[in-house]
mmCIF file of C-alpha atoms in Angstrom:
data_model
loop_
_atom_site.group_PDB
_atom_site.id
_atom_site.type_symbol
_atom_site.label_atom_id
_atom_site.label_comp_id
_atom_site.label_asym_id
_atom_site.label_seq_id
_atom_site.Cartn_x
_atom_site.Cartn_y
_atom_site.Cartn_z
ATOM 1 C CA UNK A 1 0.023 0.025 0.065
ATOM 2 C CA UNK A 2 1.241 3.129 -0.966
ATOM 3 C CA UNK A 3 0.275 6.227 1.223
ATOM 4 C CA UNK A 4 -0.238 9.630 -0.590
ATOM 5 C CA UNK A 5 1.198 12.331 -0.066
ATOM 6 C CA UNK A 6 4.596 10.994 1.196
ATOM 7 C CA UNK A 7 5.337 12.644 4.335
ATOM 8 C CA UNK A 8 8.649 13.320 6.215
ATOM 9 C CA UNK A 9 9.054 14.561 9.761
ATOM 10 C CA UNK A 10 11.429 17.505 10.802
ATOM 11 C CA UNK A 11 11.887 17.486 14.399
ATOM 12 C CA UNK A 12 13.337 20.849 15.678
ATOM 13 C CA UNK A 13 14.098 22.218 19.122
ATOM 14 C CA UNK A 14 15.416 18.904 20.486
ATOM 15 C CA UNK A 15 17.681 19.086 23.593
ATOM 16 C CA UNK A 16 19.938 16.226 24.022
ATOM 17 C CA UNK A 17 19.067 14.570 27.476
ATOM 18 C CA UNK A 18 15.659 16.421 28.335
ATOM 19 C CA UNK A 19 13.940 15.681 25.128
ATOM 20 C CA UNK A 20 15.208 11.915 24.279
ATOM 21 C CA UNK A 21 12.115 10.022 25.230
ATOM 22 C CA UNK A 22 9.876 12.440 23.719
ATOM 23 C CA UNK A 23 11.817 12.653 20.375
ATOM 24 C CA UNK A 24 12.103 8.972 20.214
ATOM 25 C CA UNK A 25 8.231 8.741 20.674
ATOM 26 C CA UNK A 26 7.857 11.442 17.727
ATOM 27 C CA UNK A 27 10.335 9.106 15.584
ATOM 28 C CA UNK A 28 8.363 5.973 16.281
ATOM 29 C CA UNK A 29 4.909 7.275 15.904
ATOM 30 C CA UNK A 30 6.090 8.950 12.638
ATOM 31 C CA UNK A 31 7.490 5.678 11.345
ATOM 32 C CA UNK A 32 4.259 3.444 12.792
ATOM 33 C CA UNK A 33 1.664 6.001 10.933
ATOM 34 C CA UNK A 34 3.110 6.098 7.839
ATOM 35 C CA UNK A 35 5.930 8.660 7.352
ATOM 36 C CA UNK A 36 8.765 7.941 5.097
ATOM 37 C CA UNK A 37 11.510 9.283 7.519
ATOM 38 C CA UNK A 38 12.521 11.849 10.082
ATOM 39 C CA UNK A 39 15.184 14.638 10.060
ATOM 40 C CA UNK A 40 16.559 15.455 13.590
ATOM 41 C CA UNK A 41 17.524 19.075 13.784
ATOM 42 C CA UNK A 42 20.057 18.171 16.718
ATOM 43 C CA UNK A 43 23.043 16.070 17.231
ATOM 44 C CA UNK A 44 21.791 13.198 19.122
ATOM 45 C CA UNK A 45 23.154 10.000 17.361
ATOM 46 C CA UNK A 46 21.756 8.064 20.214
ATOM 47 C CA UNK A 47 18.209 8.927 19.672
ATOM 48 C CA UNK A 48 18.575 8.743 15.762
ATOM 49 C CA UNK A 49 20.254 5.202 16.541
ATOM 50 C CA UNK A 50 17.548 3.751 18.853
ATOM 51 C CA UNK A 51 14.715 4.908 16.181
ATOM 52 C CA UNK A 52 16.787 3.449 13.230
ATOM 53 C CA UNK A 53 17.196 0.017 15.372
ATOM 54 C CA UNK A 54 13.309 -0.323 15.903
ATOM 55 C CA UNK A 55 12.957 0.461 12.263
ATOM 56 C CA UNK A 56 15.152 -2.421 11.305
ATOM 57 C CA UNK A 57 13.793 -5.006 13.534
ATOM 58 C CA UNK A 58 10.082 -4.122 12.875
ATOM 59 C CA UNK A 59 10.274 -3.718 9.046
ATOM 60 C CA UNK A 60 9.836 -1.136 6.440
ATOM 61 C CA UNK A 61 11.971 1.493 5.081
ATOM 62 C CA UNK A 62 11.720 4.468 7.477
ATOM 63 C CA UNK A 63 15.048 6.612 7.895
ATOM 64 C CA UNK A 64 16.196 8.798 10.700
ATOM 65 C CA UNK A 65 18.909 11.601 9.872
ATOM 66 C CA UNK A 66 20.758 12.964 12.816
ATOM 67 C CA UNK A 67 21.919 16.776 12.913
ATOM 68 C CA UNK A 68 20.304 18.460 10.036
ATOM 69 C CA UNK A 69 20.031 22.383 9.785
ATOM 70 C CA UNK A 70 16.570 22.775 10.052
ATOM 71 C CA UNK A 71 16.293 25.872 7.838
ATOM 72 C CA UNK A 72 18.238 24.412 4.897
ATOM 73 C CA UNK A 73 16.271 21.319 5.414
ATOM 74 C CA UNK A 74 13.106 23.086 5.066
ATOM 75 C CA UNK A 75 14.382 25.215 2.183
ATOM 76 C CA UNK A 76 15.781 22.141 0.327
ATOM 77 C CA UNK A 77 12.366 20.268 0.590
ATOM 78 C CA UNK A 78 10.685 23.287 -0.674
ATOM 79 C CA UNK A 79 12.868 23.510 -3.625
ATOM 80 C CA UNK A 80 12.043 19.950 -4.527
ATOM 81 C CA UNK A 81 8.288 20.801 -4.619
ATOM 82 C CA UNK A 82 7.387 19.640 -1.049
ATOM 83 C CA UNK A 83 5.090 21.906 1.319
ATOM 84 C CA UNK A 84 5.774 22.528 4.814
ATOM 85 C CA UNK A 85 3.200 21.563 7.546
ATOM 86 C CA UNK A 86 4.313 23.170 11.006
ATOM 87 C CA UNK A 87 2.197 21.924 13.968
ATOM 88 C CA UNK A 88 1.475 24.611 16.453
ATOM 89 C CA UNK A 89 -1.489 25.090 18.896
ATOM 90 C CA UNK A 90 -1.772 28.451 17.314
ATOM 91 C CA UNK A 91 -2.513 27.345 13.838
ATOM 92 C CA UNK A 92 -5.485 26.752 11.752
ATOM 93 C CA UNK A 93 -7.800 24.083 12.759
ATOM 94 C CA UNK A 94 -6.632 20.578 11.458
ATOM 95 C CA UNK A 95 -9.996 19.485 10.313
ATOM 96 C CA UNK A 96 -10.365 22.931 8.213
ATOM 97 C CA UNK A 97 -6.986 22.483 6.264
ATOM 98 C CA UNK A 98 -6.224 18.736 6.103
ATOM 99 C CA UNK A 99 -8.262 18.035 2.907
ATOM 100 C CA UNK A 100 -6.001 20.662 0.966
ATOM 101 C CA UNK A 101 -2.712 19.260 2.495
ATOM 102 C CA UNK A 102 -3.880 15.855 1.256
ATOM 103 C CA UNK A 103 -3.876 17.173 -2.282
ATOM 104 C CA UNK A 104 -0.185 18.042 -2.032
ATOM 105 C CA UNK A 105 2.580 15.799 -3.653
ATOM 106 C CA UNK A 106 4.849 15.440 -0.488
ATOM 107 C CA UNK A 107 4.914 17.173 2.698
ATOM 108 C CA UNK A 108 7.304 17.754 5.599
ATOM 109 C CA UNK A 109 5.606 18.060 8.982
ATOM 110 C CA UNK A 110 7.495 20.214 11.286
ATOM 111 C CA UNK A 111 7.404 19.134 15.135
ATOM 112 C CA UNK A 112 8.663 21.487 17.583
ATOM 113 C CA UNK A 113 9.625 21.288 21.207
ATOM 114 C CA UNK A 114 8.728 23.997 23.665
ATOM 115 C CA UNK A 115 9.825 26.871 21.770
ATOM 116 C CA UNK A 116 10.421 27.341 17.873
ATOM 117 C CA UNK A 117 12.017 30.016 15.991
ATOM 118 C CA UNK A 118 9.719 32.698 15.071
ATOM 119 C CA UNK A 119 10.364 32.680 11.384
ATOM 120 C CA UNK A 120 9.025 29.129 10.959
ATOM 121 C CA UNK A 121 5.629 30.596 11.038
ATOM 122 C CA UNK A 122 6.478 32.427 7.914
ATOM 123 C CA UNK A 123 8.455 29.749 6.333
ATOM 124 C CA UNK A 124 5.615 27.011 6.761
ATOM 125 C CA UNK A 125 3.052 26.649 3.910
ATOM 126 C CA UNK A 126 0.485 25.461 6.700
ATOM 127 C CA UNK A 127 0.517 26.352 10.401
ATOM 128 C CA UNK A 128 -1.669 23.604 11.849
ATOM 129 C CA UNK A 129 -3.433 23.190 15.348
ATOM 130 C CA UNK A 130 -4.758 20.063 16.654
ATOM 131 C CA UNK A 131 -7.357 21.453 18.734
ATOM 132 C CA UNK A 132 -5.985 24.775 19.715
ATOM 133 C CA UNK A 133 -5.140 23.330 23.294
ATOM 134 C CA UNK A 134 -2.184 22.668 24.849
ATOM 135 C CA UNK A 135 -1.317 19.022 24.822
ATOM 136 C CA UNK A 136 1.460 17.102 23.026
ATOM 137 C CA UNK A 137 3.576 17.299 19.958
ATOM 138 C CA UNK A 138 3.268 13.484 19.569
ATOM 139 C CA UNK A 139 -0.528 13.543 19.670
ATOM 140 C CA UNK A 140 -0.642 16.208 17.215
ATOM 141 C CA UNK A 141 1.644 14.443 14.926
ATOM 142 C CA UNK A 142 -0.418 11.241 15.556
ATOM 143 C CA UNK A 143 -3.662 12.990 14.728
ATOM 144 C CA UNK A 144 -2.140 15.071 11.758
ATOM 145 C CA UNK A 145 -0.911 11.825 10.117
ATOM 146 C CA UNK A 146 -4.225 9.879 10.843
ATOM 147 C CA UNK A 147 -6.352 12.613 9.276
ATOM 148 C CA UNK A 148 -3.725 13.085 6.391
ATOM 149 C CA UNK A 149 -4.112 9.269 5.514
ATOM 150 C CA UNK A 150 -7.731 8.868 6.725
ATOM 151 C CA UNK A 151 -7.052 6.034 9.045
ATOM 152 C CA UNK A 152 -5.424 4.022 6.102
ATOM 153 C CA UNK A 153 -2.036 4.025 7.754
ATOM 154 C CA UNK A 154 -3.264 1.631 10.514
ATOM 155 C CA UNK A 155 -3.511 -1.056 7.784
ATOM 156 C CA UNK A 156 0.136 -0.397 6.731
ATOM 157 C CA UNK A 157 2.290 -3.374 6.135
ATOM 158 C CA UNK A 158 6.108 -3.322 7.172
ATOM 159 C CA UNK A 159 8.054 -5.677 5.211
ATOM 160 C CA UNK A 160 10.877 -7.530 5.708
ATOM 161 C CA UNK A 161 10.564 -7.453 9.438
ATOM 162 C CA UNK A 162 12.574 -9.400 11.911
ATOM 163 C CA UNK A 163 9.923 -9.122 14.502
ATOM 164 C CA UNK A 164 6.104 -9.082 13.998
ATOM 165 C CA UNK A 165 3.221 -8.396 16.394
ATOM 166 C CA UNK A 166 -0.197 -10.434 15.633
ATOM 167 C CA UNK A 167 -3.268 -8.950 16.842
ATOM 168 C CA UNK A 168 -4.271 -10.900 19.956
ATOM 169 C CA UNK A 169 -7.310 -10.604 22.346
ATOM 170 C CA UNK A 170 -5.505 -11.526 25.345
ATOM 171 C CA UNK A 171 -1.930 -11.778 25.841
ATOM 172 C CA UNK A 172 1.184 -11.371 23.342
ATOM 173 C CA UNK A 173 1.900 -13.125 19.993
ATOM 174 C CA UNK A 174 5.052 -12.317 18.031
ATOM 175 C CA UNK A 175 6.742 -13.817 15.001
ATOM 176 C CA UNK A 176 10.379 -13.866 14.491
ATOM 177 C CA UNK A 177 11.352 -14.120 11.116
ATOM 178 C CA UNK A 178 14.823 -15.287 10.265
ATOM 179 C CA UNK A 179 16.329 -16.259 7.263
ATOM 180 C CA UNK A 180 13.112 -17.314 5.635
ATOM 181 C CA UNK A 181 12.078 -19.756 8.611
ATOM 182 C CA UNK A 182 9.219 -18.661 10.944
ATOM 183 C CA UNK A 183 9.056 -19.486 14.639
ATOM 184 C CA UNK A 184 6.102 -18.561 16.904
ATOM 185 C CA UNK A 185 7.629 -16.844 20.177
ATOM 186 C CA UNK B 1 -21.380 19.029 22.740
ATOM 187 C CA UNK B 2 -21.442 15.766 24.683
ATOM 188 C CA UNK B 3 -19.138 13.143 23.621
ATOM 189 C CA UNK B 4 -20.285 9.632 24.103
ATOM 190 C CA UNK B 5 -18.977 7.253 25.590
ATOM 191 C CA UNK B 6 -17.389 9.183 28.292
ATOM 192 C CA UNK B 7 -13.783 8.270 28.619
ATOM 193 C CA UNK B 8 -11.412 8.284 31.571
ATOM 194 C CA UNK B 9 -8.074 7.632 31.645
ATOM 195 C CA UNK B 10 -5.889 5.530 33.776
ATOM 196 C CA UNK B 11 -2.058 6.080 33.588
ATOM 197 C CA UNK B 12 -0.351 3.093 35.229
ATOM 198 C CA UNK B 13 3.512 2.428 35.334
ATOM 199 C CA UNK B 14 4.366 5.876 36.026
ATOM 200 C CA UNK B 15 7.956 6.440 37.491
ATOM 201 C CA UNK B 16 8.298 9.827 39.209
ATOM 202 C CA UNK B 17 11.213 11.900 37.356
ATOM 203 C CA UNK B 18 11.649 9.521 34.413
ATOM 204 C CA UNK B 19 8.020 9.867 33.234
ATOM 205 C CA UNK B 20 7.040 13.331 34.347
ATOM 206 C CA UNK B 21 6.948 14.661 30.879
ATOM 207 C CA UNK B 22 5.374 11.583 29.093
ATOM 208 C CA UNK B 23 2.671 11.382 31.730
ATOM 209 C CA UNK B 24 2.162 15.197 31.395
ATOM 210 C CA UNK B 25 1.636 14.761 27.739
ATOM 211 C CA UNK B 26 -0.775 11.710 28.306
ATOM 212 C CA UNK B 27 -3.046 13.922 30.604
ATOM 213 C CA UNK B 28 -2.935 16.982 28.621
ATOM 214 C CA UNK B 29 -3.715 14.904 25.484
ATOM 215 C CA UNK B 30 -6.548 13.243 27.385
ATOM 216 C CA UNK B 31 -8.043 16.418 28.122
ATOM 217 C CA UNK B 32 -7.766 18.106 24.735
ATOM 218 C CA UNK B 33 -9.088 15.014 22.937
ATOM 219 C CA UNK B 34 -12.393 14.858 25.148
ATOM 220 C CA UNK B 35 -11.626 12.364 27.958
ATOM 221 C CA UNK B 36 -13.232 13.624 31.332
ATOM 222 C CA UNK B 37 -10.430 13.034 33.772
ATOM 223 C CA UNK B 38 -7.214 11.071 34.564
ATOM 224 C CA UNK B 39 -6.315 8.977 37.310
ATOM 225 C CA UNK B 40 -2.661 8.650 38.050
ATOM 226 C CA UNK B 41 -1.522 5.250 39.604
ATOM 227 C CA UNK B 42 1.460 6.764 41.051
ATOM 228 C CA UNK B 43 2.132 9.277 44.001
ATOM 229 C CA UNK B 44 3.259 12.281 41.853
ATOM 230 C CA UNK B 45 1.429 15.498 42.747
ATOM 231 C CA UNK B 46 3.642 17.601 40.766
ATOM 232 C CA UNK B 47 2.235 16.080 37.591
ATOM 233 C CA UNK B 48 -1.140 16.009 38.627
ATOM 234 C CA UNK B 49 -1.089 19.688 39.651
ATOM 235 C CA UNK B 50 0.781 20.802 36.346
ATOM 236 C CA UNK B 51 -2.107 18.921 34.390
ATOM 237 C CA UNK B 52 -4.765 20.241 36.703
ATOM 238 C CA UNK B 53 -3.268 23.928 36.342
ATOM 239 C CA UNK B 54 -3.535 23.739 32.536
ATOM 240 C CA UNK B 55 -7.128 22.499 32.796
ATOM 241 C CA UNK B 56 -8.076 25.407 35.026
ATOM 242 C CA UNK B 57 -6.452 28.250 32.537
ATOM 243 C CA UNK B 58 -7.692 26.595 29.403
ATOM 244 C CA UNK B 59 -11.167 25.701 30.510
ATOM 245 C CA UNK B 60 -13.553 22.807 30.786
ATOM 246 C CA UNK B 61 -14.003 20.371 33.763
ATOM 247 C CA UNK B 62 -11.024 18.011 33.160
ATOM 248 C CA UNK B 63 -9.944 16.513 36.367
ATOM 249 C CA UNK B 64 -6.620 14.459 37.535
ATOM 250 C CA UNK B 65 -6.680 12.425 40.558
ATOM 251 C CA UNK B 66 -3.235 11.556 42.001
ATOM 252 C CA UNK B 67 -1.914 8.257 43.519
ATOM 253 C CA UNK B 68 -5.104 5.897 42.911
ATOM 254 C CA UNK B 69 -4.286 2.105 43.118
ATOM 255 C CA UNK B 70 -4.569 0.881 39.649
ATOM 256 C CA UNK B 71 -6.544 -2.643 40.314
ATOM 257 C CA UNK B 72 -9.093 -1.193 42.609
ATOM 258 C CA UNK B 73 -9.720 1.891 40.411
ATOM 259 C CA UNK B 74 -10.400 -0.666 37.428
ATOM 260 C CA UNK B 75 -12.585 -2.722 39.504
ATOM 261 C CA UNK B 76 -14.556 0.065 40.941
ATOM 262 C CA UNK B 77 -15.283 1.426 37.328
ATOM 263 C CA UNK B 78 -16.242 -2.054 36.249
ATOM 264 C CA UNK B 79 -18.868 -2.409 38.857
ATOM 265 C CA UNK B 80 -20.124 1.127 38.197
ATOM 266 C CA UNK B 81 -20.840 -0.389 34.581
ATOM 267 C CA UNK B 82 -17.961 0.892 32.812
ATOM 268 C CA UNK B 83 -15.662 -1.165 30.229
ATOM 269 C CA UNK B 84 -11.819 -1.097 30.435
ATOM 270 C CA UNK B 85 -9.825 -0.524 27.236
ATOM 271 C CA UNK B 86 -6.235 -1.393 27.591
ATOM 272 C CA UNK B 87 -3.879 0.055 24.997
ATOM 273 C CA UNK B 88 -1.101 -2.299 24.092
ATOM 274 C CA UNK B 89 0.720 -2.918 20.848
ATOM 275 C CA UNK B 90 -0.183 -6.872 21.147
ATOM 276 C CA UNK B 91 -3.888 -6.265 21.136
ATOM 277 C CA UNK B 92 -6.669 -6.347 18.688
ATOM 278 C CA UNK B 93 -6.464 -3.590 16.050
ATOM 279 C CA UNK B 94 -8.181 -0.339 16.853
ATOM 280 C CA UNK B 95 -9.975 -0.216 13.413
ATOM 281 C CA UNK B 96 -11.581 -3.746 14.199
ATOM 282 C CA UNK B 97 -12.788 -3.143 17.509
ATOM 283 C CA UNK B 98 -13.617 0.562 17.859
ATOM 284 C CA UNK B 99 -17.222 0.371 16.737
ATOM 285 C CA UNK B 100 -17.810 -2.095 19.641
ATOM 286 C CA UNK B 101 -16.137 0.267 21.993
ATOM 287 C CA UNK B 102 -18.213 3.057 20.953
ATOM 288 C CA UNK B 103 -21.213 1.607 21.841
ATOM 289 C CA UNK B 104 -20.494 1.346 25.490
ATOM 290 C CA UNK B 105 -21.555 3.724 28.117
ATOM 291 C CA UNK B 106 -18.382 4.803 29.862
ATOM 292 C CA UNK B 107 -14.939 3.543 29.062
ATOM 293 C CA UNK B 108 -11.697 3.680 31.107
ATOM 294 C CA UNK B 109 -8.616 3.625 28.888
ATOM 295 C CA UNK B 110 -5.470 2.316 30.532
ATOM 296 C CA UNK B 111 -2.219 3.765 29.398
ATOM 297 C CA UNK B 112 0.832 1.974 30.488
ATOM 298 C CA UNK B 113 4.425 2.657 30.650
ATOM 299 C CA UNK B 114 7.096 0.200 29.542
ATOM 300 C CA UNK B 115 6.053 -2.533 31.563
ATOM 301 C CA UNK B 116 2.379 -3.500 32.710
ATOM 302 C CA UNK B 117 1.310 -6.195 35.209
ATOM 303 C CA UNK B 118 0.299 -9.230 33.345
ATOM 304 C CA UNK B 119 -3.167 -9.737 34.959
ATOM 305 C CA UNK B 120 -4.038 -6.488 33.226
ATOM 306 C CA UNK B 121 -4.739 -8.052 29.856
ATOM 307 C CA UNK B 122 -7.208 -10.391 31.795
ATOM 308 C CA UNK B 123 -8.734 -7.470 33.702
ATOM 309 C CA UNK B 124 -9.425 -5.469 30.407
ATOM 310 C CA UNK B 125 -12.533 -5.842 28.352
ATOM 311 C CA UNK B 126 -10.684 -4.719 25.436
ATOM 312 C CA UNK B 127 -6.966 -5.127 24.644
ATOM 313 C CA UNK B 128 -6.441 -2.613 21.794
ATOM 314 C CA UNK B 129 -3.329 -1.866 19.554
ATOM 315 C CA UNK B 130 -2.784 1.122 17.430
ATOM 316 C CA UNK B 131 -0.924 -0.239 14.594
ATOM 317 C CA UNK B 132 0.657 -3.290 16.341
ATOM 318 C CA UNK B 133 3.953 -1.511 16.040
ATOM 319 C CA UNK B 134 6.192 -0.149 18.884
ATOM 320 C CA UNK B 135 5.486 3.836 18.994
ATOM 321 C CA UNK B 136 4.217 5.715 22.095
ATOM 322 C CA UNK B 137 1.296 5.514 24.362
ATOM 323 C CA UNK B 138 0.780 9.252 23.659
ATOM 324 C CA UNK B 139 0.001 8.762 20.061
ATOM 325 C CA UNK B 140 -2.021 5.293 20.804
ATOM 326 C CA UNK B 141 -4.186 7.363 23.326
ATOM 327 C CA UNK B 142 -4.594 10.261 20.783
ATOM 328 C CA UNK B 143 -5.746 7.898 17.840
ATOM 329 C CA UNK B 144 -8.152 5.727 20.526
ATOM 330 C CA UNK B 145 -9.850 8.943 21.570
ATOM 331 C CA UNK B 146 -9.939 10.474 17.984
ATOM 332 C CA UNK B 147 -11.506 7.247 16.530
ATOM 333 C CA UNK B 148 -13.660 6.592 19.470
ATOM 334 C CA UNK B 149 -15.419 10.211 18.866
ATOM 335 C CA UNK B 150 -14.849 10.107 15.149
ATOM 336 C CA UNK B 151 -13.078 13.424 14.898
ATOM 337 C CA UNK B 152 -15.804 15.265 16.650
ATOM 338 C CA UNK B 153 -13.626 15.947 19.618
ATOM 339 C CA UNK B 154 -11.587 18.456 17.488
ATOM 340 C CA UNK B 155 -14.755 20.607 17.710
ATOM 341 C CA UNK B 156 -14.923 20.513 21.647
ATOM 342 C CA UNK B 157 -15.523 23.938 23.279
ATOM 343 C CA UNK B 158 -13.728 24.377 26.641
ATOM 344 C CA UNK B 159 -16.126 26.438 28.758
ATOM 345 C CA UNK B 160 -14.765 29.185 31.372
ATOM 346 C CA UNK B 161 -11.294 29.471 29.892
ATOM 347 C CA UNK B 162 -9.124 32.231 31.188
ATOM 348 C CA UNK B 163 -6.887 31.630 28.113
ATOM 349 C CA UNK B 164 -8.356 30.965 24.424
ATOM 350 C CA UNK B 165 -6.385 30.379 21.304
ATOM 351 C CA UNK B 166 -7.736 31.634 18.061
ATOM 352 C CA UNK B 167 -6.780 29.572 14.966
ATOM 353 C CA UNK B 168 -4.484 31.811 13.066
ATOM 354 C CA UNK B 169 -2.852 31.447 9.608
ATOM 355 C CA UNK B 170 0.469 33.018 10.674
ATOM 356 C CA UNK B 171 1.518 33.612 14.322
ATOM 357 C CA UNK B 172 -0.517 33.673 17.382
ATOM 358 C CA UNK B 173 -3.771 34.974 18.622
ATOM 359 C CA UNK B 174 -5.022 34.525 22.197
ATOM 360 C CA UNK B 175 -7.893 35.936 24.110
ATOM 361 C CA UNK B 176 -7.428 36.500 27.897
ATOM 362 C CA UNK B 177 -10.926 36.395 29.642
ATOM 363 C CA UNK B 178 -10.928 38.253 32.843
ATOM 364 C CA UNK B 179 -14.190 38.897 35.107
ATOM 365 C CA UNK B 180 -16.197 39.262 31.836
ATOM 366 C CA UNK B 181 -14.201 41.685 30.251
ATOM 367 C CA UNK B 182 -12.254 40.512 26.929
ATOM 368 C CA UNK B 183 -9.066 41.546 25.708
ATOM 369 C CA UNK B 184 -6.939 40.622 22.770
ATOM 370 C CA UNK B 185 -3.299 39.808 23.498
#
């Protein structure tokens, strides 16, 4: 299944140590909900590696690039024809703009931490709010991707997984894929 | 607007210090996306206060109760006719069970941290997975609430707010409500 438009996440304002868990959640949610990759605008190889490691074990082609410069990353993306969606509690309502965003060829979703540079609001093609309430960049991102893909991302398959989880009513079922042999754990 | 079914969040496995930010995100996302309140199964008054403080400033009637016992909280809720939804990457697919959950009178959504007690899977009426992939309890919760309420929670009003954010294309617009007088900031 191909999800359209392609989406890429840009994580800005990450402070090593303080934001490691939240940024890891941002990266893993991006992957699980259909984004193609994440750019991290900070130098934190540990976080990038931990996301890449999960991606390798659970399949798919999600990438995480460490230590990009946020502004040149945005400018390069725009030059290549992509549109920039900045998630902020001050923006236009998701439910009012998502149909327009869905028509774009590819989008970069910018996810800030507590403070973001003021010129980001101008650089963005869409400043988008999920509920105009203070909550979490992780849930804002999750809802943005889910509304972008209209829930179809929940049916996404992740090829070449080493570890696969089977939906189970009570308990846990995982399958380990190894050199073509399958073994129920 | 009344969202049905009423939802309550139970946060378990919270470790003071380590989980403060993630649990705060869980609480604020619950509030912003239509839940009635959160029970915190740990003693961390600082987190509960910070969620309660946001709720007071931004309006609505969301509550956060510190230091509950998770099992008695669940049992009491079930006795009062509520159903328990446990979010876990191993559960049944959200898209396959949400229509049934939507028919319930009221639900308690249990959000764990890294490890949860094994008997929770048995106690839960629904073990529910958002994507059967590892990502984030915050995005799992956000999607669960959004699918439960079919996006209507994004139109929720929060009465008696001191501070209100107006959707804005570029920049920030907030209204401060004070003793009946309004002032644009």
